[in-house]
């Protein structure tokens, strides 16, 4: 099974400042079709998870452009250029390349400092 | 508009059974890969099961042999039959549509509490 490891697990950020979350996989997420199926989800308090990014760097419709995804192979990053109050919540990476089983990172809790 | 609505959660004693439902609209369940994901109180996301459009099913080790995923095309609904429930199965259960190695739409979740 592919293990997904996120860091940090807790991320206090000042409003307007950037934030970055790392996600590392235990094996390369490059699929035989050439794509890397690495996704990022946001879960606000009391809500269901919402997809932000798919295939490493593709932003979902309605996701602000302050969110961006990057990376390749086994190392991936979610960046928020300027944190806003509505960004508070838990962020998860998820791999969809080698499944089943589908695996998630442990989650990173973003809070406002 | 795609929508997923789960139901069927509740309080159940250890060893009991429960069936969760996920009613879909805006797309056809039987033409899609559909999955269940759960989240124990205060914990992260854990994948539970998937059903492929062709009908193949897969399960996490923690639920294999106890849970069964299925669908009803006439009702456009996904199900999760949960037997021999344990305390560690206590969680919010989400259904989600899988597309190209991702989960693009999620339901609001239904809470299952296993306790005596």
mmCIF file with all atom_site columns, C-alpha atoms in Angstrom:
data_model
loop_
_atom_site.group_PDB
_atom_site.id
_atom_site.type_symbol
_atom_site.label_atom_id
_atom_site.label_alt_id
_atom_site.label_comp_id
_atom_site.label_asym_id
_atom_site.label_entity_id
_atom_site.label_seq_id
_atom_site.pdbx_PDB_ins_code
_atom_site.Cartn_x
_atom_site.Cartn_y
_atom_site.Cartn_z
_atom_site.occupancy
_atom_site.B_iso_or_equiv
_atom_site.pdbx_formal_charge
_atom_site.auth_seq_id
_atom_site.auth_comp_id
_atom_site.auth_asym_id
_atom_site.auth_atom_id
_atom_site.pdbx_PDB_model_num
ATOM 1   C CA . UNK A 1 1   ? 0.000   0.000  0.000   1.00 0.00 ? 1   UNK A CA 1
ATOM 2   C CA . UNK A 1 2   ? 1.162   3.549  -0.727  1.00 0.00 ? 2   UNK A CA 1
ATOM 3   C CA . UNK A 1 3   ? 1.784   5.542  2.443   1.00 0.00 ? 3   UNK A CA 1
ATOM 4   C CA . UNK A 1 4   ? 1.119   9.278  2.244   1.00 0.00 ? 4   UNK A CA 1
ATOM 5   C CA . UNK A 1 5   ? 2.994   11.457 4.739   1.00 0.00 ? 5   UNK A CA 1
ATOM 6   C CA . UNK A 1 6   ? 2.063   15.096 5.265   1.00 0.00 ? 6   UNK A CA 1
ATOM 7   C CA . UNK A 1 7   ? 3.987   17.832 7.034   1.00 0.00 ? 7   UNK A CA 1
ATOM 8   C CA . UNK A 1 8   ? 3.500   19.815 9.057   1.00 0.00 ? 8   UNK A CA 1
ATOM 9   C CA . UNK A 1 9   ? 0.478   18.350 10.859  1.00 0.00 ? 9   UNK A CA 1
ATOM 10  C CA . UNK A 1 10  ? -0.329  21.732 12.386  1.00 0.00 ? 10  UNK A CA 1
ATOM 11  C CA . UNK A 1 11  ? 0.139   25.017 10.563  1.00 0.00 ? 11  UNK A CA 1
ATOM 12  C CA . UNK A 1 12  ? -0.496  28.342 12.322  1.00 0.00 ? 12  UNK A CA 1
ATOM 13  C CA . UNK A 1 13  ? -0.466  31.170 9.780   1.00 0.00 ? 13  UNK A CA 1
ATOM 14  C CA . UNK A 1 14  ? -0.951  34.925 9.986   1.00 0.00 ? 14  UNK A CA 1
ATOM 15  C CA . UNK A 1 15  ? -3.709  36.320 7.789   1.00 0.00 ? 15  UNK A CA 1
ATOM 16  C CA . UNK A 1 16  ? -2.330  37.456 4.456   1.00 0.00 ? 16  UNK A CA 1
ATOM 17  C CA . UNK A 1 17  ? 0.801   35.351 4.769   1.00 0.00 ? 17  UNK A CA 1
ATOM 18  C CA . UNK A 1 18  ? 1.660   32.342 2.589   1.00 0.00 ? 18  UNK A CA 1
ATOM 19  C CA . UNK A 1 19  ? 1.315   28.732 3.677   1.00 0.00 ? 19  UNK A CA 1
ATOM 20  C CA . UNK A 1 20  ? 2.782   25.509 2.353   1.00 0.00 ? 20  UNK A CA 1
ATOM 21  C CA . UNK A 1 21  ? 1.934   21.857 3.015   1.00 0.00 ? 21  UNK A CA 1
ATOM 22  C CA . UNK A 1 22  ? 4.127   18.960 1.958   1.00 0.00 ? 22  UNK A CA 1
ATOM 23  C CA . UNK A 1 23  ? 2.922   15.503 0.974   1.00 0.00 ? 23  UNK A CA 1
ATOM 24  C CA . UNK A 1 24  ? 5.280   12.619 0.304   1.00 0.00 ? 24  UNK A CA 1
ATOM 25  C CA . UNK A 1 25  ? 4.348   9.204  -1.034  1.00 0.00 ? 25  UNK A CA 1
ATOM 26  C CA . UNK A 1 26  ? 6.145   5.941  -0.308  1.00 0.00 ? 26  UNK A CA 1
ATOM 27  C CA . UNK A 1 27  ? 6.398   5.244  -4.019  1.00 0.00 ? 27  UNK A CA 1
ATOM 28  C CA . UNK A 1 28  ? 6.199   7.236  -7.220  1.00 0.00 ? 28  UNK A CA 1
ATOM 29  C CA . UNK A 1 29  ? 2.686   8.357  -8.150  1.00 0.00 ? 29  UNK A CA 1
ATOM 30  C CA . UNK A 1 30  ? 3.371   8.345  -11.871 1.00 0.00 ? 30  UNK A CA 1
ATOM 31  C CA . UNK A 1 31  ? 0.742   6.125  -13.467 1.00 0.00 ? 31  UNK A CA 1
ATOM 32  C CA . UNK A 1 32  ? 1.401   3.983  -16.523 1.00 0.00 ? 32  UNK A CA 1
ATOM 33  C CA . UNK A 1 33  ? -0.656  6.526  -18.493 1.00 0.00 ? 33  UNK A CA 1
ATOM 34  C CA . UNK A 1 34  ? 1.851   9.245  -17.592 1.00 0.00 ? 34  UNK A CA 1
ATOM 35  C CA . UNK A 1 35  ? -0.383  11.107 -15.165 1.00 0.00 ? 35  UNK A CA 1
ATOM 36  C CA . UNK A 1 36  ? 0.193   11.488 -11.435 1.00 0.00 ? 36  UNK A CA 1
ATOM 37  C CA . UNK A 1 37  ? -3.064  11.140 -9.532  1.00 0.00 ? 37  UNK A CA 1
ATOM 38  C CA . UNK A 1 38  ? -2.289  13.277 -6.520  1.00 0.00 ? 38  UNK A CA 1
ATOM 39  C CA . UNK A 1 39  ? -5.210  15.200 -5.077  1.00 0.00 ? 39  UNK A CA 1
ATOM 40  C CA . UNK A 1 40  ? -5.691  17.813 -2.366  1.00 0.00 ? 40  UNK A CA 1
ATOM 41  C CA . UNK A 1 41  ? -8.845  18.202 -0.301  1.00 0.00 ? 41  UNK A CA 1
ATOM 42  C CA . UNK A 1 42  ? -9.969  20.877 2.125   1.00 0.00 ? 42  UNK A CA 1
ATOM 43  C CA . UNK A 1 43  ? -12.255 20.079 5.045   1.00 0.00 ? 43  UNK A CA 1
ATOM 44  C CA . UNK A 1 44  ? -13.622 23.116 6.820   1.00 0.00 ? 44  UNK A CA 1
ATOM 45  C CA . UNK A 1 45  ? -14.945 22.662 10.365  1.00 0.00 ? 45  UNK A CA 1
ATOM 46  C CA . UNK A 1 46  ? -18.208 20.727 10.340  1.00 0.00 ? 46  UNK A CA 1
ATOM 47  C CA . UNK A 1 47  ? -18.178 20.208 6.569   1.00 0.00 ? 47  UNK A CA 1
ATOM 48  C CA . UNK A 1 48  ? -17.516 17.396 4.125   1.00 0.00 ? 48  UNK A CA 1
ATOM 49  C CA . UNK A 1 49  ? -14.198 17.276 2.318   1.00 0.00 ? 49  UNK A CA 1
ATOM 50  C CA . UNK A 1 50  ? -14.017 19.368 -0.831  1.00 0.00 ? 50  UNK A CA 1
ATOM 51  C CA . UNK A 1 51  ? -11.563 18.747 -3.630  1.00 0.00 ? 51  UNK A CA 1
ATOM 52  C CA . UNK A 1 52  ? -9.225  21.641 -4.375  1.00 0.00 ? 52  UNK A CA 1
ATOM 53  C CA . UNK A 1 53  ? -6.603  20.156 -6.691  1.00 0.00 ? 53  UNK A CA 1
ATOM 54  C CA . UNK A 1 54  ? -6.470  17.046 -8.885  1.00 0.00 ? 54  UNK A CA 1
ATOM 55  C CA . UNK A 1 55  ? -3.647  15.511 -10.913 1.00 0.00 ? 55  UNK A CA 1
ATOM 56  C CA . UNK A 1 56  ? -1.040  17.466 -8.909  1.00 0.00 ? 56  UNK A CA 1
ATOM 57  C CA . UNK A 1 57  ? -1.772  20.959 -10.138 1.00 0.00 ? 57  UNK A CA 1
ATOM 58  C CA . UNK A 1 58  ? -5.268  21.271 -11.628 1.00 0.00 ? 58  UNK A CA 1
ATOM 59  C CA . UNK A 1 59  ? -7.527  23.557 -9.626  1.00 0.00 ? 59  UNK A CA 1
ATOM 60  C CA . UNK A 1 60  ? -11.203 22.685 -9.331  1.00 0.00 ? 60  UNK A CA 1
ATOM 61  C CA . UNK A 1 61  ? -13.846 25.100 -10.538 1.00 0.00 ? 61  UNK A CA 1
ATOM 62  C CA . UNK A 1 62  ? -14.540 27.768 -7.930  1.00 0.00 ? 62  UNK A CA 1
ATOM 63  C CA . UNK A 1 63  ? -11.263 27.260 -6.076  1.00 0.00 ? 63  UNK A CA 1
ATOM 64  C CA . UNK A 1 64  ? -9.486  30.599 -5.577  1.00 0.00 ? 64  UNK A CA 1
ATOM 65  C CA . UNK A 1 65  ? -6.273  31.014 -7.535  1.00 0.00 ? 65  UNK A CA 1
ATOM 66  C CA . UNK A 1 66  ? -4.355  31.620 -4.305  1.00 0.00 ? 66  UNK A CA 1
ATOM 67  C CA . UNK A 1 67  ? -4.335  27.798 -4.038  1.00 0.00 ? 67  UNK A CA 1
ATOM 68  C CA . UNK A 1 68  ? -1.760  25.978 -6.163  1.00 0.00 ? 68  UNK A CA 1
ATOM 69  C CA . UNK A 1 69  ? -0.373  22.473 -6.339  1.00 0.00 ? 69  UNK A CA 1
ATOM 70  C CA . UNK A 1 70  ? 2.987   21.288 -7.570  1.00 0.00 ? 70  UNK A CA 1
ATOM 71  C CA . UNK A 1 71  ? 5.393   18.396 -7.401  1.00 0.00 ? 71  UNK A CA 1
ATOM 72  C CA . UNK A 1 72  ? 6.287   15.151 -9.099  1.00 0.00 ? 72  UNK A CA 1
ATOM 73  C CA . UNK A 1 73  ? 7.243   11.570 -8.364  1.00 0.00 ? 73  UNK A CA 1
ATOM 74  C CA . UNK A 1 74  ? 6.965   11.262 -4.609  1.00 0.00 ? 74  UNK A CA 1
ATOM 75  C CA . UNK A 1 75  ? 7.077   14.884 -3.435  1.00 0.00 ? 75  UNK A CA 1
ATOM 76  C CA . UNK A 1 76  ? 4.126   17.238 -3.676  1.00 0.00 ? 76  UNK A CA 1
ATOM 77  C CA . UNK A 1 77  ? 3.175   20.614 -2.260  1.00 0.00 ? 77  UNK A CA 1
ATOM 78  C CA . UNK A 1 78  ? 0.015   22.624 -1.725  1.00 0.00 ? 78  UNK A CA 1
ATOM 79  C CA . UNK A 1 79  ? 0.607   26.355 -1.465  1.00 0.00 ? 79  UNK A CA 1
ATOM 80  C CA . UNK A 1 80  ? -1.699  29.150 -0.402  1.00 0.00 ? 80  UNK A CA 1
ATOM 81  C CA . UNK A 1 81  ? -0.295  32.472 -1.539  1.00 0.00 ? 81  UNK A CA 1
ATOM 82  C CA . UNK A 1 82  ? -2.149  34.620 1.017   1.00 0.00 ? 82  UNK A CA 1
ATOM 83  C CA . UNK A 1 83  ? -4.127  32.908 3.737   1.00 0.00 ? 83  UNK A CA 1
ATOM 84  C CA . UNK A 1 84  ? -7.653  34.145 4.381   1.00 0.00 ? 84  UNK A CA 1
ATOM 85  C CA . UNK A 1 85  ? -9.931  33.388 7.326   1.00 0.00 ? 85  UNK A CA 1
ATOM 86  C CA . UNK A 1 86  ? -12.077 31.025 5.222   1.00 0.00 ? 86  UNK A CA 1
ATOM 87  C CA . UNK A 1 87  ? -9.027  28.794 4.643   1.00 0.00 ? 87  UNK A CA 1
ATOM 88  C CA . UNK A 1 88  ? -9.128  27.469 8.222   1.00 0.00 ? 88  UNK A CA 1
ATOM 89  C CA . UNK A 1 89  ? -9.597  23.716 8.266   1.00 0.00 ? 89  UNK A CA 1
ATOM 90  C CA . UNK A 1 90  ? -7.807  20.453 7.611   1.00 0.00 ? 90  UNK A CA 1
ATOM 91  C CA . UNK A 1 91  ? -6.056  19.692 4.340   1.00 0.00 ? 91  UNK A CA 1
ATOM 92  C CA . UNK A 1 92  ? -5.532  16.155 3.039   1.00 0.00 ? 92  UNK A CA 1
ATOM 93  C CA . UNK A 1 93  ? -3.537  14.773 0.175   1.00 0.00 ? 93  UNK A CA 1
ATOM 94  C CA . UNK A 1 94  ? -4.767  11.586 -1.478  1.00 0.00 ? 94  UNK A CA 1
ATOM 95  C CA . UNK A 1 95  ? -3.227  9.294  -4.059  1.00 0.00 ? 95  UNK A CA 1
ATOM 96  C CA . UNK A 1 96  ? -5.334  7.732  -6.791  1.00 0.00 ? 96  UNK A CA 1
ATOM 97  C CA . UNK A 1 97  ? -2.557  6.107  -8.804  1.00 0.00 ? 97  UNK A CA 1
ATOM 98  C CA . UNK A 1 98  ? -2.012  2.782  -7.029  1.00 0.00 ? 98  UNK A CA 1
ATOM 99  C CA . UNK A 1 99  ? -5.359  1.583  -5.789  1.00 0.00 ? 99  UNK A CA 1
ATOM 100 C CA . UNK A 1 100 ? -7.099  -0.121 -4.179  1.00 0.00 ? 100 UNK A CA 1
ATOM 101 C CA . UNK A 1 101 ? -6.506  0.806  -1.488  1.00 0.00 ? 101 UNK A CA 1
ATOM 102 C CA . UNK A 1 102 ? -6.917  4.537  -1.899  1.00 0.00 ? 102 UNK A CA 1
ATOM 103 C CA . UNK A 1 103 ? -4.759  6.275  0.674   1.00 0.00 ? 103 UNK A CA 1
ATOM 104 C CA . UNK A 1 104 ? -4.849  9.674  2.348   1.00 0.00 ? 104 UNK A CA 1
ATOM 105 C CA . UNK A 1 105 ? -2.293  11.693 4.236   1.00 0.00 ? 105 UNK A CA 1
ATOM 106 C CA . UNK A 1 106 ? -2.847  12.243 7.969   1.00 0.00 ? 106 UNK A CA 1
ATOM 107 C CA . UNK A 1 107 ? -4.160  15.757 7.414   1.00 0.00 ? 107 UNK A CA 1
ATOM 108 C CA . UNK A 1 108 ? -2.707  19.205 8.142   1.00 0.00 ? 108 UNK A CA 1
ATOM 109 C CA . UNK A 1 109 ? -4.671  21.525 10.398  1.00 0.00 ? 109 UNK A CA 1
ATOM 110 C CA . UNK A 1 110 ? -4.398  25.145 9.284   1.00 0.00 ? 110 UNK A CA 1
ATOM 111 C CA . UNK A 1 111 ? -5.263  27.784 11.863  1.00 0.00 ? 111 UNK A CA 1
ATOM 112 C CA . UNK A 1 112 ? -4.948  31.542 12.030  1.00 0.00 ? 112 UNK A CA 1
ATOM 113 C CA . UNK A 1 113 ? -2.205  32.760 14.310  1.00 0.00 ? 113 UNK A CA 1
ATOM 114 C CA . UNK B 2 1   ? -26.156 19.453 -10.681 1.00 0.00 ? 1   UNK B CA 1
ATOM 115 C CA . UNK B 2 2   ? -24.424 16.500 -9.040  1.00 0.00 ? 2   UNK B CA 1
ATOM 116 C CA . UNK B 2 3   ? -25.658 15.701 -5.556  1.00 0.00 ? 3   UNK B CA 1
ATOM 117 C CA . UNK B 2 4   ? -25.030 12.850 -3.112  1.00 0.00 ? 4   UNK B CA 1
ATOM 118 C CA . UNK B 2 5   ? -27.198 12.380 -0.033  1.00 0.00 ? 5   UNK B CA 1
ATOM 119 C CA . UNK B 2 6   ? -26.322 9.750  2.570   1.00 0.00 ? 6   UNK B CA 1
ATOM 120 C CA . UNK B 2 7   ? -28.747 8.280  5.076   1.00 0.00 ? 7   UNK B CA 1
ATOM 121 C CA . UNK B 2 8   ? -29.107 5.307  7.381   1.00 0.00 ? 8   UNK B CA 1
ATOM 122 C CA . UNK B 2 9   ? -26.675 6.162  10.152  1.00 0.00 ? 9   UNK B CA 1
ATOM 123 C CA . UNK B 2 10  ? -27.508 5.916  13.814  1.00 0.00 ? 10  UNK B CA 1
ATOM 124 C CA . UNK B 2 11  ? -26.689 4.280  17.135  1.00 0.00 ? 11  UNK B CA 1
ATOM 125 C CA . UNK B 2 12  ? -26.137 0.534  16.963  1.00 0.00 ? 12  UNK B CA 1
ATOM 126 C CA . UNK B 2 13  ? -24.878 -2.017 19.463  1.00 0.00 ? 13  UNK B CA 1
ATOM 127 C CA . UNK B 2 14  ? -21.616 -3.891 18.901  1.00 0.00 ? 14  UNK B CA 1
ATOM 128 C CA . UNK B 2 15  ? -22.208 -6.919 16.729  1.00 0.00 ? 15  UNK B CA 1
ATOM 129 C CA . UNK B 2 16  ? -25.196 -5.311 15.046  1.00 0.00 ? 16  UNK B CA 1
ATOM 130 C CA . UNK B 2 17  ? -25.885 -4.448 11.414  1.00 0.00 ? 17  UNK B CA 1
ATOM 131 C CA . UNK B 2 18  ? -26.724 -1.268 9.559   1.00 0.00 ? 18  UNK B CA 1
ATOM 132 C CA . UNK B 2 19  ? -27.252 -0.336 5.922   1.00 0.00 ? 19  UNK B CA 1
ATOM 133 C CA . UNK B 2 20  ? -26.194 3.045  4.654   1.00 0.00 ? 20  UNK B CA 1
ATOM 134 C CA . UNK B 2 21  ? -27.660 4.582  1.514   1.00 0.00 ? 21  UNK B CA 1
ATOM 135 C CA . UNK B 2 22  ? -26.300 7.242  -0.814  1.00 0.00 ? 22  UNK B CA 1
ATOM 136 C CA . UNK B 2 23  ? -28.872 8.682  -3.202  1.00 0.00 ? 23  UNK B CA 1
ATOM 137 C CA . UNK B 2 24  ? -27.322 10.277 -6.253  1.00 0.00 ? 24  UNK B CA 1
ATOM 138 C CA . UNK B 2 25  ? -28.654 12.845 -8.699  1.00 0.00 ? 25  UNK B CA 1
ATOM 139 C CA . UNK B 2 26  ? -27.130 14.552 -11.703 1.00 0.00 ? 26  UNK B CA 1
ATOM 140 C CA . UNK B 2 27  ? -25.272 11.454 -12.888 1.00 0.00 ? 27  UNK B CA 1
ATOM 141 C CA . UNK B 2 28  ? -25.712 7.681  -13.138 1.00 0.00 ? 28  UNK B CA 1
ATOM 142 C CA . UNK B 2 29  ? -24.301 5.617  -10.279 1.00 0.00 ? 29  UNK B CA 1
ATOM 143 C CA . UNK B 2 30  ? -24.070 2.405  -12.290 1.00 0.00 ? 30  UNK B CA 1
ATOM 144 C CA . UNK B 2 31  ? -21.882 4.137  -14.914 1.00 0.00 ? 31  UNK B CA 1
ATOM 145 C CA . UNK B 2 32  ? -19.491 5.479  -12.290 1.00 0.00 ? 32  UNK B CA 1
ATOM 146 C CA . UNK B 2 33  ? -16.898 4.323  -9.807  1.00 0.00 ? 33  UNK B CA 1
ATOM 147 C CA . UNK B 2 34  ? -18.362 4.971  -6.366  1.00 0.00 ? 34  UNK B CA 1
ATOM 148 C CA . UNK B 2 35  ? -16.648 4.853  -3.019  1.00 0.00 ? 35  UNK B CA 1
ATOM 149 C CA . UNK B 2 36  ? -17.226 5.066  0.731   1.00 0.00 ? 36  UNK B CA 1
ATOM 150 C CA . UNK B 2 37  ? -14.834 6.969  2.991   1.00 0.00 ? 37  UNK B CA 1
ATOM 151 C CA . UNK B 2 38  ? -15.146 7.259  6.753   1.00 0.00 ? 38  UNK B CA 1
ATOM 152 C CA . UNK B 2 39  ? -13.873 9.612  9.413   1.00 0.00 ? 39  UNK B CA 1
ATOM 153 C CA . UNK B 2 40  ? -13.729 8.605  13.065  1.00 0.00 ? 40  UNK B CA 1
ATOM 154 C CA . UNK B 2 41  ? -14.376 11.423 15.558  1.00 0.00 ? 41  UNK B CA 1
ATOM 155 C CA . UNK B 2 42  ? -11.453 13.845 15.516  1.00 0.00 ? 42  UNK B CA 1
ATOM 156 C CA . UNK B 2 43  ? -9.504  11.667 13.095  1.00 0.00 ? 43  UNK B CA 1
ATOM 157 C CA . UNK B 2 44  ? -8.515  11.710 9.437   1.00 0.00 ? 44  UNK B CA 1
ATOM 158 C CA . UNK B 2 45  ? -10.076 10.241 6.319   1.00 0.00 ? 45  UNK B CA 1
ATOM 159 C CA . UNK B 2 46  ? -10.047 6.471  5.798   1.00 0.00 ? 46  UNK B CA 1
ATOM 160 C CA . UNK B 2 47  ? -11.055 4.785  2.568   1.00 0.00 ? 47  UNK B CA 1
ATOM 161 C CA . UNK B 2 48  ? -13.555 1.947  3.107   1.00 0.00 ? 48  UNK B CA 1
ATOM 162 C CA . UNK B 2 49  ? -14.739 0.471  -0.175  1.00 0.00 ? 49  UNK B CA 1
ATOM 163 C CA . UNK B 2 50  ? -15.168 1.034  -3.911  1.00 0.00 ? 50  UNK B CA 1
ATOM 164 C CA . UNK B 2 51  ? -17.442 -0.369 -6.585  1.00 0.00 ? 51  UNK B CA 1
ATOM 165 C CA . UNK B 2 52  ? -16.388 -0.085 -10.205 1.00 0.00 ? 52  UNK B CA 1
ATOM 166 C CA . UNK B 2 53  ? -18.814 0.692  -12.999 1.00 0.00 ? 53  UNK B CA 1
ATOM 167 C CA . UNK B 2 54  ? -18.387 -2.910 -14.141 1.00 0.00 ? 54  UNK B CA 1
ATOM 168 C CA . UNK B 2 55  ? -19.420 -4.168 -10.707 1.00 0.00 ? 55  UNK B CA 1
ATOM 169 C CA . UNK B 2 56  ? -16.075 -5.195 -9.199  1.00 0.00 ? 56  UNK B CA 1
ATOM 170 C CA . UNK B 2 57  ? -15.783 -4.383 -5.519  1.00 0.00 ? 57  UNK B CA 1
ATOM 171 C CA . UNK B 2 58  ? -12.843 -3.800 -3.187  1.00 0.00 ? 58  UNK B CA 1
ATOM 172 C CA . UNK B 2 59  ? -12.524 -3.213 0.544   1.00 0.00 ? 59  UNK B CA 1
ATOM 173 C CA . UNK B 2 60  ? -10.124 -1.922 3.129   1.00 0.00 ? 60  UNK B CA 1
ATOM 174 C CA . UNK B 2 61  ? -8.572  -4.692 5.224   1.00 0.00 ? 61  UNK B CA 1
ATOM 175 C CA . UNK B 2 62  ? -10.336 -3.316 8.302   1.00 0.00 ? 62  UNK B CA 1
ATOM 176 C CA . UNK B 2 63  ? -13.825 -4.019 6.891   1.00 0.00 ? 63  UNK B CA 1
ATOM 177 C CA . UNK B 2 64  ? -13.340 -6.870 4.426   1.00 0.00 ? 64  UNK B CA 1
ATOM 178 C CA . UNK B 2 65  ? -15.676 -9.744 5.202   1.00 0.00 ? 65  UNK B CA 1
ATOM 179 C CA . UNK B 2 66  ? -17.984 -7.538 7.284   1.00 0.00 ? 66  UNK B CA 1
ATOM 180 C CA . UNK B 2 67  ? -19.041 -4.742 4.893   1.00 0.00 ? 67  UNK B CA 1
ATOM 181 C CA . UNK B 2 68  ? -20.620 -5.063 1.442   1.00 0.00 ? 68  UNK B CA 1
ATOM 182 C CA . UNK B 2 69  ? -20.886 -2.302 -1.133  1.00 0.00 ? 69  UNK B CA 1
ATOM 183 C CA . UNK B 2 70  ? -23.664 -2.465 -3.722  1.00 0.00 ? 70  UNK B CA 1
ATOM 184 C CA . UNK B 2 71  ? -25.878 -0.282 -5.890  1.00 0.00 ? 71  UNK B CA 1
ATOM 185 C CA . UNK B 2 72  ? -29.417 -0.186 -7.240  1.00 0.00 ? 72  UNK B CA 1
ATOM 186 C CA . UNK B 2 73  ? -29.611 1.188  -10.765 1.00 0.00 ? 73  UNK B CA 1
ATOM 187 C CA . UNK B 2 74  ? -33.374 1.698  -10.613 1.00 0.00 ? 74  UNK B CA 1
ATOM 188 C CA . UNK B 2 75  ? -32.978 3.968  -7.592  1.00 0.00 ? 75  UNK B CA 1
ATOM 189 C CA . UNK B 2 76  ? -29.621 5.458  -8.634  1.00 0.00 ? 76  UNK B CA 1
ATOM 190 C CA . UNK B 2 77  ? -28.427 4.675  -5.127  1.00 0.00 ? 77  UNK B CA 1
ATOM 191 C CA . UNK B 2 78  ? -25.255 3.306  -3.566  1.00 0.00 ? 78  UNK B CA 1
ATOM 192 C CA . UNK B 2 79  ? -25.320 1.178  -0.422  1.00 0.00 ? 79  UNK B CA 1
ATOM 193 C CA . UNK B 2 80  ? -23.003 -0.015 2.293   1.00 0.00 ? 80  UNK B CA 1
ATOM 194 C CA . UNK B 2 81  ? -24.191 -3.017 4.281   1.00 0.00 ? 81  UNK B CA 1
ATOM 195 C CA . UNK B 2 82  ? -22.281 -3.139 7.552   1.00 0.00 ? 82  UNK B CA 1
ATOM 196 C CA . UNK B 2 83  ? -22.372 -6.308 9.668   1.00 0.00 ? 83  UNK B CA 1
ATOM 197 C CA . UNK B 2 84  ? -20.612 -7.365 12.863  1.00 0.00 ? 84  UNK B CA 1
ATOM 198 C CA . UNK B 2 85  ? -20.088 -3.737 13.784  1.00 0.00 ? 85  UNK B CA 1
ATOM 199 C CA . UNK B 2 86  ? -17.369 -2.791 16.260  1.00 0.00 ? 86  UNK B CA 1
ATOM 200 C CA . UNK B 2 87  ? -16.609 0.282  18.303  1.00 0.00 ? 87  UNK B CA 1
ATOM 201 C CA . UNK B 2 88  ? -13.836 1.217  15.919  1.00 0.00 ? 88  UNK B CA 1
ATOM 202 C CA . UNK B 2 89  ? -16.388 1.477  13.101  1.00 0.00 ? 89  UNK B CA 1
ATOM 203 C CA . UNK B 2 90  ? -17.819 4.585  14.782  1.00 0.00 ? 90  UNK B CA 1
ATOM 204 C CA . UNK B 2 91  ? -17.406 7.352  12.228  1.00 0.00 ? 91  UNK B CA 1
ATOM 205 C CA . UNK B 2 92  ? -19.038 9.693  9.790   1.00 0.00 ? 92  UNK B CA 1
ATOM 206 C CA . UNK B 2 93  ? -19.440 7.787  6.539   1.00 0.00 ? 93  UNK B CA 1
ATOM 207 C CA . UNK B 2 94  ? -19.199 9.686  3.270   1.00 0.00 ? 94  UNK B CA 1
ATOM 208 C CA . UNK B 2 95  ? -20.005 8.458  -0.204  1.00 0.00 ? 95  UNK B CA 1
ATOM 209 C CA . UNK B 2 96  ? -18.119 9.983  -3.111  1.00 0.00 ? 96  UNK B CA 1
ATOM 210 C CA . UNK B 2 97  ? -17.899 9.639  -6.855  1.00 0.00 ? 97  UNK B CA 1
ATOM 211 C CA . UNK B 2 98  ? -14.531 8.568  -8.180  1.00 0.00 ? 98  UNK B CA 1
ATOM 212 C CA . UNK B 2 99  ? -13.304 9.887  -11.478 1.00 0.00 ? 99  UNK B CA 1
ATOM 213 C CA . UNK B 2 100 ? -9.782  9.536  -12.886 1.00 0.00 ? 100 UNK B CA 1
ATOM 214 C CA . UNK B 2 101 ? -8.137  8.638  -9.617  1.00 0.00 ? 101 UNK B CA 1
ATOM 215 C CA . UNK B 2 102 ? -9.917  11.293 -7.616  1.00 0.00 ? 102 UNK B CA 1
ATOM 216 C CA . UNK B 2 103 ? -13.092 11.955 -5.660  1.00 0.00 ? 103 UNK B CA 1
ATOM 217 C CA . UNK B 2 104 ? -14.830 14.863 -7.290  1.00 0.00 ? 104 UNK B CA 1
ATOM 218 C CA . UNK B 2 105 ? -18.150 14.908 -5.440  1.00 0.00 ? 105 UNK B CA 1
ATOM 219 C CA . UNK B 2 106 ? -18.860 14.034 -1.803  1.00 0.00 ? 106 UNK B CA 1
ATOM 220 C CA . UNK B 2 107 ? -22.028 13.689 0.209   1.00 0.00 ? 107 UNK B CA 1
ATOM 221 C CA . UNK B 2 108 ? -22.670 15.416 3.526   1.00 0.00 ? 108 UNK B CA 1
ATOM 222 C CA . UNK B 2 109 ? -21.993 12.247 5.513   1.00 0.00 ? 109 UNK B CA 1
ATOM 223 C CA . UNK B 2 110 ? -23.984 10.108 7.934   1.00 0.00 ? 110 UNK B CA 1
ATOM 224 C CA . UNK B 2 111 ? -22.873 9.316  11.493  1.00 0.00 ? 111 UNK B CA 1
ATOM 225 C CA . UNK B 2 112 ? -22.637 5.736  12.679  1.00 0.00 ? 112 UNK B CA 1
ATOM 226 C CA . UNK B 2 113 ? -22.130 5.214  16.411  1.00 0.00 ? 113 UNK B CA 1
ATOM 227 C CA . UNK B 2 114 ? -21.381 1.710  17.640  1.00 0.00 ? 114 UNK B CA 1
ATOM 228 C CA . UNK B 2 115 ? -21.901 1.531  21.374  1.00 0.00 ? 115 UNK B CA 1
ATOM 229 C CA . UNK B 2 116 ? -23.732 -0.442 24.012  1.00 0.00 ? 116 UNK B CA 1
#
